[in-house]
PDB file of C-alpha atoms in Angstrom:
ATOM      1  CA  ASN A  23       0.000   0.000   0.000  1.00 62.00           C
ATOM      2  CA  ALA A  24       1.330   3.401  -0.978  1.00 76.00           C
ATOM      3  CA  GLY A  25      -0.950   5.225   1.487  1.00 94.00           C
ATOM      4  CA  VAL A  26      -1.005   8.926   0.605  1.00 97.00           C
ATOM      5  CA  THR A  27       1.127  10.055  -2.307  1.00 96.00           C
ATOM      6  CA  GLN A  28       1.818  13.660  -3.279  1.00 97.00           C
ATOM      7  CA  THR A  29       3.242  14.942  -6.539  1.00 96.00           C
ATOM      8  CA  PRO A  30       5.390  16.826  -7.191  1.00 96.00           C
ATOM      9  CA  LYS A  31       7.647  16.739  -4.155  1.00 95.00           C
ATOM     10  CA  PHE A  32       9.483  19.937  -5.081  1.00 96.00           C
ATOM     11  CA  ARG A  33       8.568  22.841  -7.313  1.00 96.00           C
ATOM     12  CA  VAL A  34       9.868  26.335  -7.942  1.00 97.00           C
ATOM     13  CA  LEU A  35       7.501  28.890  -9.447  1.00 96.00           C
ATOM     14  CA  LYS A  36       7.712  32.492 -10.484  1.00 96.00           C
ATOM     15  CA  THR A  37       5.196  34.964  -9.124  1.00 97.00           C
ATOM     16  CA  GLY A  38       2.005  34.783 -11.140  1.00 96.00           C
ATOM     17  CA  GLN A  39       2.492  31.265 -12.449  1.00 96.00           C
ATOM     18  CA  SER A  40      -0.056  28.556 -11.797  1.00 96.00           C
ATOM     19  CA  MET A  41       0.342  24.979 -10.722  1.00 95.00           C
ATOM     20  CA  THR A  42      -1.524  21.988  -9.322  1.00 97.00           C
ATOM     21  CA  LEU A  43      -0.504  19.658  -6.534  1.00 97.00           C
ATOM     22  CA  LEU A  44      -1.912  16.164  -6.749  1.00 97.00           C
ATOM     23  CA  CYS A  45      -2.756  13.996  -3.777  1.00 98.00           C
ATOM     24  CA  ALA A  46      -3.729  10.356  -4.202  1.00 97.00           C
ATOM     25  CA  GLN A  47      -4.767   7.864  -1.526  1.00 97.00           C
ATOM     26  CA  ASP A  48      -5.409   4.161  -1.854  1.00 96.00           C
ATOM     27  CA  MET A  49      -7.141   3.566   1.496  1.00 95.00           C
ATOM     28  CA  ASN A  50     -10.666   4.344   0.314  1.00 95.00           C
ATOM     29  CA  HIS A  51     -10.906   7.221   2.761  1.00 94.00           C
ATOM     30  CA  GLU A  52     -13.823   9.619   2.499  1.00 92.00           C
ATOM     31  CA  TYR A  53     -12.038  12.616   4.004  1.00 93.00           C
ATOM     32  CA  MET A  54      -9.086  14.422   2.482  1.00 94.00           C
ATOM     33  CA  TYR A  55      -7.262  17.556   3.551  1.00 95.00           C
ATOM     34  CA  TRP A  56      -4.644  20.020   2.388  1.00 97.00           C
ATOM     35  CA  TYR A  57      -2.472  21.713   5.001  1.00 96.00           C
ATOM     36  CA  ARG A  58       0.417  24.098   4.739  1.00 96.00           C
ATOM     37  CA  GLN A  59       3.319  24.014   7.166  1.00 94.00           C
ATOM     38  CA  ASP A  60       5.297  27.149   7.874  1.00 92.00           C
ATOM     39  CA  PRO A  61       8.026  27.740  10.479  1.00 86.00           C
ATOM     40  CA  GLY A  62       6.513  28.932  13.734  1.00 84.00           C
ATOM     41  CA  MET A  63       2.979  28.578  12.377  1.00 87.00           C
ATOM     42  CA  GLY A  64       2.467  24.847  12.599  1.00 88.00           C
ATOM     43  CA  LEU A  65      -0.011  23.189  10.280  1.00 92.00           C
ATOM     44  CA  ARG A  66      -2.880  25.236   8.910  1.00 93.00           C
ATOM     45  CA  LEU A  67      -5.818  23.777   7.043  1.00 93.00           C
ATOM     46  CA  ILE A  68      -6.316  25.172   3.542  1.00 96.00           C
ATOM     47  CA  HIS A  69      -9.245  23.154   2.182  1.00 95.00           C
ATOM     48  CA  TYR A  70     -10.784  19.815   2.876  1.00 92.00           C
ATOM     49  CA  SER A  71     -13.246  17.363   1.391  1.00 93.00           C
ATOM     50  CA  VAL A  72     -15.762  15.055   3.068  1.00 90.00           C
ATOM     51  CA  GLY A  73     -16.353  12.970  -0.020  1.00 91.00           C
ATOM     52  CA  GLU A  74     -16.166  12.759  -3.776  1.00 93.00           C
ATOM     53  CA  GLY A  75     -17.466  15.927  -5.403  1.00 92.00           C
ATOM     54  CA  THR A  76     -17.385  17.977  -2.186  1.00 91.00           C
ATOM     55  CA  THR A  77     -14.938  20.612  -0.968  1.00 93.00           C
ATOM     56  CA  ALA A  78     -14.909  23.099   1.884  1.00 91.00           C
ATOM     57  CA  LYS A  79     -12.733  25.968   3.056  1.00 92.00           C
ATOM     58  CA  GLY A  80     -10.380  25.625   5.945  1.00 90.00           C
ATOM     59  CA  GLU A  81      -8.499  28.223   7.924  1.00 89.00           C
ATOM     60  CA  VAL A  82      -6.390  29.746   5.117  1.00 94.00           C
ATOM     61  CA  PRO A  83      -8.186  29.139   1.783  1.00 96.00           C
ATOM     62  CA  ASP A  84      -7.397  32.407  -0.035  1.00 96.00           C
ATOM     63  CA  GLY A  85      -5.344  31.999  -3.182  1.00 96.00           C
ATOM     64  CA  TYR A  86      -6.063  28.265  -3.470  1.00 97.00           C
ATOM     65  CA  ASN A  87      -8.666  26.144  -5.183  1.00 96.00           C
ATOM     66  CA  VAL A  88      -9.346  22.430  -4.847  1.00 97.00           C
ATOM     67  CA  SER A  89     -11.219  19.682  -6.601  1.00 97.00           C
ATOM     68  CA  ARG A  90     -12.247  16.163  -5.649  1.00 96.00           C
ATOM     69  CA  LEU A  91     -13.548  14.641  -8.873  1.00 94.00           C
ATOM     70  CA  LYS A  92     -12.527  11.135  -7.832  1.00 95.00           C
ATOM     71  CA  LYS A  93     -12.630   9.737  -4.318  1.00 96.00           C
ATOM     72  CA  GLN A  94      -8.971   8.822  -4.338  1.00 96.00           C
ATOM     73  CA  ASN A  95      -7.653  12.167  -5.606  1.00 97.00           C
ATOM     74  CA  PHE A  96      -7.617  15.649  -4.113  1.00 98.00           C
ATOM     75  CA  LEU A  97      -6.072  18.423  -6.173  1.00 98.00           C
ATOM     76  CA  LEU A  98      -4.782  21.728  -4.836  1.00 98.00           C
ATOM     77  CA  GLY A  99      -4.418  24.550  -7.338  1.00 97.00           C
ATOM     78  CA  LEU A 100      -2.650  27.870  -7.234  1.00 96.00           C
ATOM     79  CA  GLU A 101      -3.982  30.090 -10.009  1.00 91.00           C
ATOM     80  CA  SER A 102      -1.507  32.946  -9.558  1.00 95.00           C
ATOM     81  CA  ALA A 103       1.305  32.058  -7.192  1.00 95.00           C
ATOM     82  CA  ALA A 104       2.606  34.613  -4.711  1.00 96.00           C
ATOM     83  CA  PRO A 105       5.781  34.534  -2.569  1.00 96.00           C
ATOM     84  CA  SER A 106       3.552  34.218   0.525  1.00 96.00           C
ATOM     85  CA  GLN A 107       2.574  30.787  -0.767  1.00 97.00           C
ATOM     86  CA  THR A 108       6.107  29.499  -0.370  1.00 97.00           C
ATOM     87  CA  SER A 109       5.572  26.627   2.028  1.00 97.00           C
ATOM     88  CA  VAL A 110       5.514  22.889   2.534  1.00 95.00           C
ATOM     89  CA  TYR A 111       2.145  21.452   1.609  1.00 97.00           C
ATOM     90  CA  PHE A 112       0.807  18.296   3.179  1.00 97.00           C
ATOM     91  CA  CYS A 113      -2.093  16.215   2.040  1.00 97.00           C
ATOM     92  CA  ALA A 114      -3.851  13.875   4.428  1.00 96.00           C
ATOM     93  CA  SER A 115      -6.755  11.473   4.386  1.00 95.00           C
ATOM     94  CA  SER A 116      -8.907   9.870   7.058  1.00 92.00           C
ATOM     95  CA  ARG A 117     -12.013   7.802   7.697  1.00 88.00           C
ATOM     96  CA  GLY A 118     -13.485  10.778   9.536  1.00 78.00           C
ATOM     97  CA  THR A 119     -11.826  10.093  12.859  1.00 75.00           C
ATOM     98  CA  GLY A 120      -8.961  12.140  14.203  1.00 77.00           C
ATOM     99  CA  GLU A 121      -6.369   9.791  12.774  1.00 86.00           C
ATOM    100  CA  LEU A 122      -5.012  11.408   9.664  1.00 91.00           C
ATOM    101  CA  PHE A 123      -2.641   9.697   7.260  1.00 94.00           C
ATOM    102  CA  PHE A 124      -0.228  12.154   5.738  1.00 96.00           C
ATOM    103  CA  GLY A 125       1.719  12.337   2.535  1.00 96.00           C
ATOM    104  CA  GLU A 126       5.422  13.130   2.479  1.00 94.00           C
ATOM    105  CA  GLY A 127       4.869  16.781   1.661  1.00 95.00           C
ATOM    106  CA  SER A 128       5.458  19.019  -1.328  1.00 96.00           C
ATOM    107  CA  ARG A 129       7.932  21.866  -0.985  1.00 96.00           C
ATOM    108  CA  LEU A 130       6.905  24.877  -3.053  1.00 97.00           C
ATOM    109  CA  THR A 131       9.041  27.972  -3.564  1.00 97.00           C
ATOM    110  CA  VAL A 132       7.593  31.039  -5.232  1.00 96.00           C
ATOM    111  CA  LEU A 133      10.168  33.565  -6.427  1.00 95.00           C
TER     112      LEU A 133
ATOM    113  CA  ALA B  21      -9.368  32.136  18.094  1.00 58.00           C
ATOM    114  CA  GLN B  22      -6.445  29.883  18.836  1.00 57.00           C
ATOM    115  CA  ARG B  23      -7.764  26.520  19.851  1.00 88.00           C
ATOM    116  CA  VAL B  24      -4.526  24.697  20.584  1.00 94.00           C
ATOM    117  CA  THR B  25      -1.531  26.250  22.290  1.00 95.00           C
ATOM    118  CA  GLN B  26       1.903  24.735  22.546  1.00 96.00           C
ATOM    119  CA  PRO B  27       3.879  27.304  24.505  1.00 95.00           C
ATOM    120  CA  GLU B  28       7.341  25.954  23.742  1.00 95.00           C
ATOM    121  CA  LYS B  29       8.784  26.159  20.240  1.00 94.00           C
ATOM    122  CA  LEU B  30      11.879  24.240  21.273  1.00 96.00           C
ATOM    123  CA  LEU B  31      12.555  21.925  24.178  1.00 97.00           C
ATOM    124  CA  SER B  32      15.990  20.481  24.851  1.00 97.00           C
ATOM    125  CA  VAL B  33      16.542  17.725  27.387  1.00 97.00           C
ATOM    126  CA  PHE B  34      19.355  15.332  28.177  1.00 97.00           C
ATOM    127  CA  LYS B  35      19.063  11.650  27.390  1.00 97.00           C
ATOM    128  CA  GLY B  36      17.469   9.853  30.315  1.00 97.00           C
ATOM    129  CA  ALA B  37      15.784  12.985  31.655  1.00 97.00           C
ATOM    130  CA  PRO B  38      11.993  13.283  31.894  1.00 97.00           C
ATOM    131  CA  VAL B  39      10.147  15.035  29.094  1.00 96.00           C
ATOM    132  CA  GLU B  40       6.945  17.038  29.219  1.00 97.00           C
ATOM    133  CA  LEU B  41       5.578  18.716  26.117  1.00 97.00           C
ATOM    134  CA  LYS B  42       2.805  21.116  27.006  1.00 97.00           C
ATOM    135  CA  CYS B  43      -0.488  21.499  25.207  1.00 97.00           C
ATOM    136  CA  ASN B  44      -3.482  23.604  26.220  1.00 96.00           C
ATOM    137  CA  TYR B  45      -6.721  23.785  24.317  1.00 94.00           C
ATOM    138  CA  SER B  46      -9.761  25.991  24.079  1.00 91.00           C
ATOM    139  CA  TYR B  47     -13.038  24.204  23.384  1.00 85.00           C
ATOM    140  CA  SER B  48     -16.426  24.314  25.053  1.00 78.00           C
ATOM    141  CA  GLY B  49     -17.537  20.819  24.047  1.00 76.00           C
ATOM    142  CA  SER B  50     -16.077  17.418  24.811  1.00 78.00           C
ATOM    143  CA  PRO B  51     -12.627  17.570  23.289  1.00 82.00           C
ATOM    144  CA  GLU B  52     -10.952  14.868  21.314  1.00 87.00           C
ATOM    145  CA  LEU B  53      -7.206  15.403  21.407  1.00 91.00           C
ATOM    146  CA  PHE B  54      -4.234  13.873  19.680  1.00 93.00           C
ATOM    147  CA  TRP B  55      -0.471  14.046  19.541  1.00 95.00           C
ATOM    148  CA  TYR B  56       1.232  13.774  16.164  1.00 96.00           C
ATOM    149  CA  VAL B  57       4.968  13.396  15.609  1.00 96.00           C
ATOM    150  CA  GLN B  58       7.205  14.206  12.663  1.00 94.00           C
ATOM    151  CA  TYR B  59      10.665  12.629  12.725  1.00 95.00           C
ATOM    152  CA  SER B  60      13.378  14.051  10.509  1.00 91.00           C
ATOM    153  CA  ARG B  61      12.676  13.351   6.842  1.00 85.00           C
ATOM    154  CA  GLN B  62       9.525  11.389   7.657  1.00 89.00           C
ATOM    155  CA  ARG B  63       5.868  12.179   7.286  1.00 91.00           C
ATOM    156  CA  LEU B  64       3.640  13.220  10.142  1.00 93.00           C
ATOM    157  CA  GLN B  65       2.124  10.320  11.985  1.00 93.00           C
ATOM    158  CA  LEU B  66      -0.243   9.803  14.852  1.00 92.00           C
ATOM    159  CA  LEU B  67       1.515   9.179  18.159  1.00 93.00           C
ATOM    160  CA  LEU B  68      -1.445   8.812  20.465  1.00 91.00           C
ATOM    161  CA  ARG B  69      -5.014   9.939  21.156  1.00 88.00           C
ATOM    162  CA  HIS B  70      -6.555  10.651  24.505  1.00 81.00           C
ATOM    163  CA  ILE B  71      -9.486   8.268  24.157  1.00 75.00           C
ATOM    164  CA  SER B  72      -7.241   5.239  23.814  1.00 75.00           C
ATOM    165  CA  ARG B  73      -5.334   6.014  27.019  1.00 73.00           C
ATOM    166  CA  GLU B  74      -2.392   3.970  25.821  1.00 79.00           C
ATOM    167  CA  SER B  75       1.355   4.407  25.991  1.00 80.00           C
ATOM    168  CA  ILE B  76       3.188   4.629  22.693  1.00 84.00           C
ATOM    169  CA  LYS B  77       6.995   4.542  22.592  1.00 89.00           C
ATOM    170  CA  GLY B  78       6.926   5.267  26.321  1.00 90.00           C
ATOM    171  CA  PHE B  79       4.858   8.439  25.882  1.00 93.00           C
ATOM    172  CA  THR B  80       1.607   9.078  27.699  1.00 92.00           C
ATOM    173  CA  ALA B  81      -0.799  11.998  27.714  1.00 93.00           C
ATOM    174  CA  ASP B  82      -3.652  12.666  30.103  1.00 86.00           C
ATOM    175  CA  LEU B  83      -6.562  14.916  29.362  1.00 88.00           C
ATOM    176  CA  ASN B  84      -7.141  17.379  32.195  1.00 89.00           C
ATOM    177  CA  LYS B  85     -10.443  19.097  31.545  1.00 87.00           C
ATOM    178  CA  GLY B  86     -10.103  21.371  34.563  1.00 90.00           C
ATOM    179  CA  GLU B  87      -6.833  22.802  33.287  1.00 91.00           C
ATOM    180  CA  THR B  88      -7.788  22.287  29.604  1.00 92.00           C
ATOM    181  CA  SER B  89      -4.483  20.558  29.056  1.00 93.00           C
ATOM    182  CA  PHE B  90      -3.193  17.484  27.264  1.00 94.00           C
ATOM    183  CA  HIS B  91       0.493  17.375  28.087  1.00 96.00           C
ATOM    184  CA  LEU B  92       2.717  14.688  26.577  1.00 96.00           C
ATOM    185  CA  LYS B  93       5.097  12.978  28.980  1.00 95.00           C
ATOM    186  CA  LYS B  94       7.869  10.438  28.962  1.00 96.00           C
ATOM    187  CA  PRO B  95       9.878   9.487  32.052  1.00 96.00           C
ATOM    188  CA  PHE B  96      13.209   8.886  30.293  1.00 96.00           C
ATOM    189  CA  ALA B  97      14.016  10.628  27.009  1.00 97.00           C
ATOM    190  CA  GLN B  98      15.851   8.763  24.257  1.00 97.00           C
ATOM    191  CA  GLU B  99      17.819  10.253  21.372  1.00 96.00           C
ATOM    192  CA  GLU B 100      15.348   8.783  18.890  1.00 96.00           C
ATOM    193  CA  ASP B 101      12.605  10.895  20.473  1.00 97.00           C
ATOM    194  CA  SER B 102      14.074  13.993  18.839  1.00 97.00           C
ATOM    195  CA  ALA B 103      11.355  15.225  16.516  1.00 97.00           C
ATOM    196  CA  MET B 104       8.649  17.803  15.977  1.00 95.00           C
ATOM    197  CA  TYR B 105       5.549  17.201  18.073  1.00 97.00           C
ATOM    198  CA  TYR B 106       2.119  18.608  17.324  1.00 96.00           C
ATOM    199  CA  CYS B 107      -0.891  18.637  19.585  1.00 96.00           C
ATOM    200  CA  ALA B 108      -4.210  18.552  17.720  1.00 94.00           C
ATOM    201  CA  LEU B 109      -7.869  19.068  18.565  1.00 92.00           C
ATOM    202  CA  SER B 110     -10.679  17.488  16.604  1.00 87.00           C
ATOM    203  CA  LEU B 111     -13.511  19.936  15.942  1.00 79.00           C
ATOM    204  CA  TYR B 112     -16.917  19.147  14.534  1.00 74.00           C
ATOM    205  CA  SER B 113     -17.367  21.223  11.381  1.00 68.00           C
ATOM    206  CA  GLY B 114     -20.910  20.234  10.450  1.00 68.00           C
ATOM    207  CA  ALA B 115     -22.496  17.701   8.080  1.00 65.00           C
ATOM    208  CA  GLY B 116     -20.875  14.834   9.928  1.00 65.00           C
ATOM    209  CA  SER B 117     -17.347  16.018   9.309  1.00 70.00           C
ATOM    210  CA  TYR B 118     -14.512  16.811  11.643  1.00 75.00           C
ATOM    211  CA  GLN B 119     -11.429  18.981  11.281  1.00 80.00           C
ATOM    212  CA  LEU B 120      -8.156  18.689  13.087  1.00 86.00           C
ATOM    213  CA  THR B 121      -6.734  21.943  14.398  1.00 89.00           C
ATOM    214  CA  PHE B 122      -3.046  21.750  15.146  1.00 93.00           C
ATOM    215  CA  GLY B 123      -0.888  23.663  17.555  1.00 93.00           C
ATOM    216  CA  LYS B 124       2.250  25.356  16.277  1.00 93.00           C
ATOM    217  CA  GLY B 125       4.424  22.470  17.324  1.00 95.00           C
ATOM    218  CA  THR B 126       7.297  21.868  19.722  1.00 96.00           C
ATOM    219  CA  LYS B 127      10.652  20.702  18.516  1.00 96.00           C
ATOM    220  CA  LEU B 128      12.123  18.239  20.976  1.00 98.00           C
ATOM    221  CA  SER B 129      15.870  17.841  20.967  1.00 97.00           C
ATOM    222  CA  VAL B 130      17.369  15.088  23.113  1.00 97.00           C
ATOM    223  CA  ILE B 131      21.001  15.733  23.929  1.00 96.00           C
ATOM    224  CA  PRO B 132      23.207  12.617  24.149  1.00 94.00           C
TER     225      PRO B 132
END
């Protein structure tokens, strides 16, 4: 079992460029999440999904969009990247309990 | 409003010394609390949850509703305990779904 897989693992963007982070899970989990991790800020929830075709805003949703067209995939998009979006992004999935299964993270740098 | 507070960004202890990582929460309902750990170059993983009341890798955590705390403790620190530790609170967000709110994390460094 791969668990939760994120691609790409590293990416460098210029301000204004767009990109999509892909998260895939093979555990048949209903719930999926995108967090960002910044030094001194901990983990902050960007968006989440409670099932295929659903998405909801988390704590810091501005500048991001998400889609959950298939149960196993949760995409995070940046339409116009800004330096403030330089961060490590983590995807996670769960059955709806507090036990989240995390991906390895995607390090994004916006110049 | 900050729901989970971890007052220490960094905690350094000597090997064999006791460890206590502090966590305080703010929640009016019945809280469900967790500790997650991130070892160097590894993904975040669940360490323990308060409802299971178990000891994992020698760590325990007791929910104290009076003090709204969920401190993580270990009597004798080991070098392999060096990691980033996050306290998390599960919040009901409607429509049968729950969100985890994380504290800012405490980096534990165990000195040989």
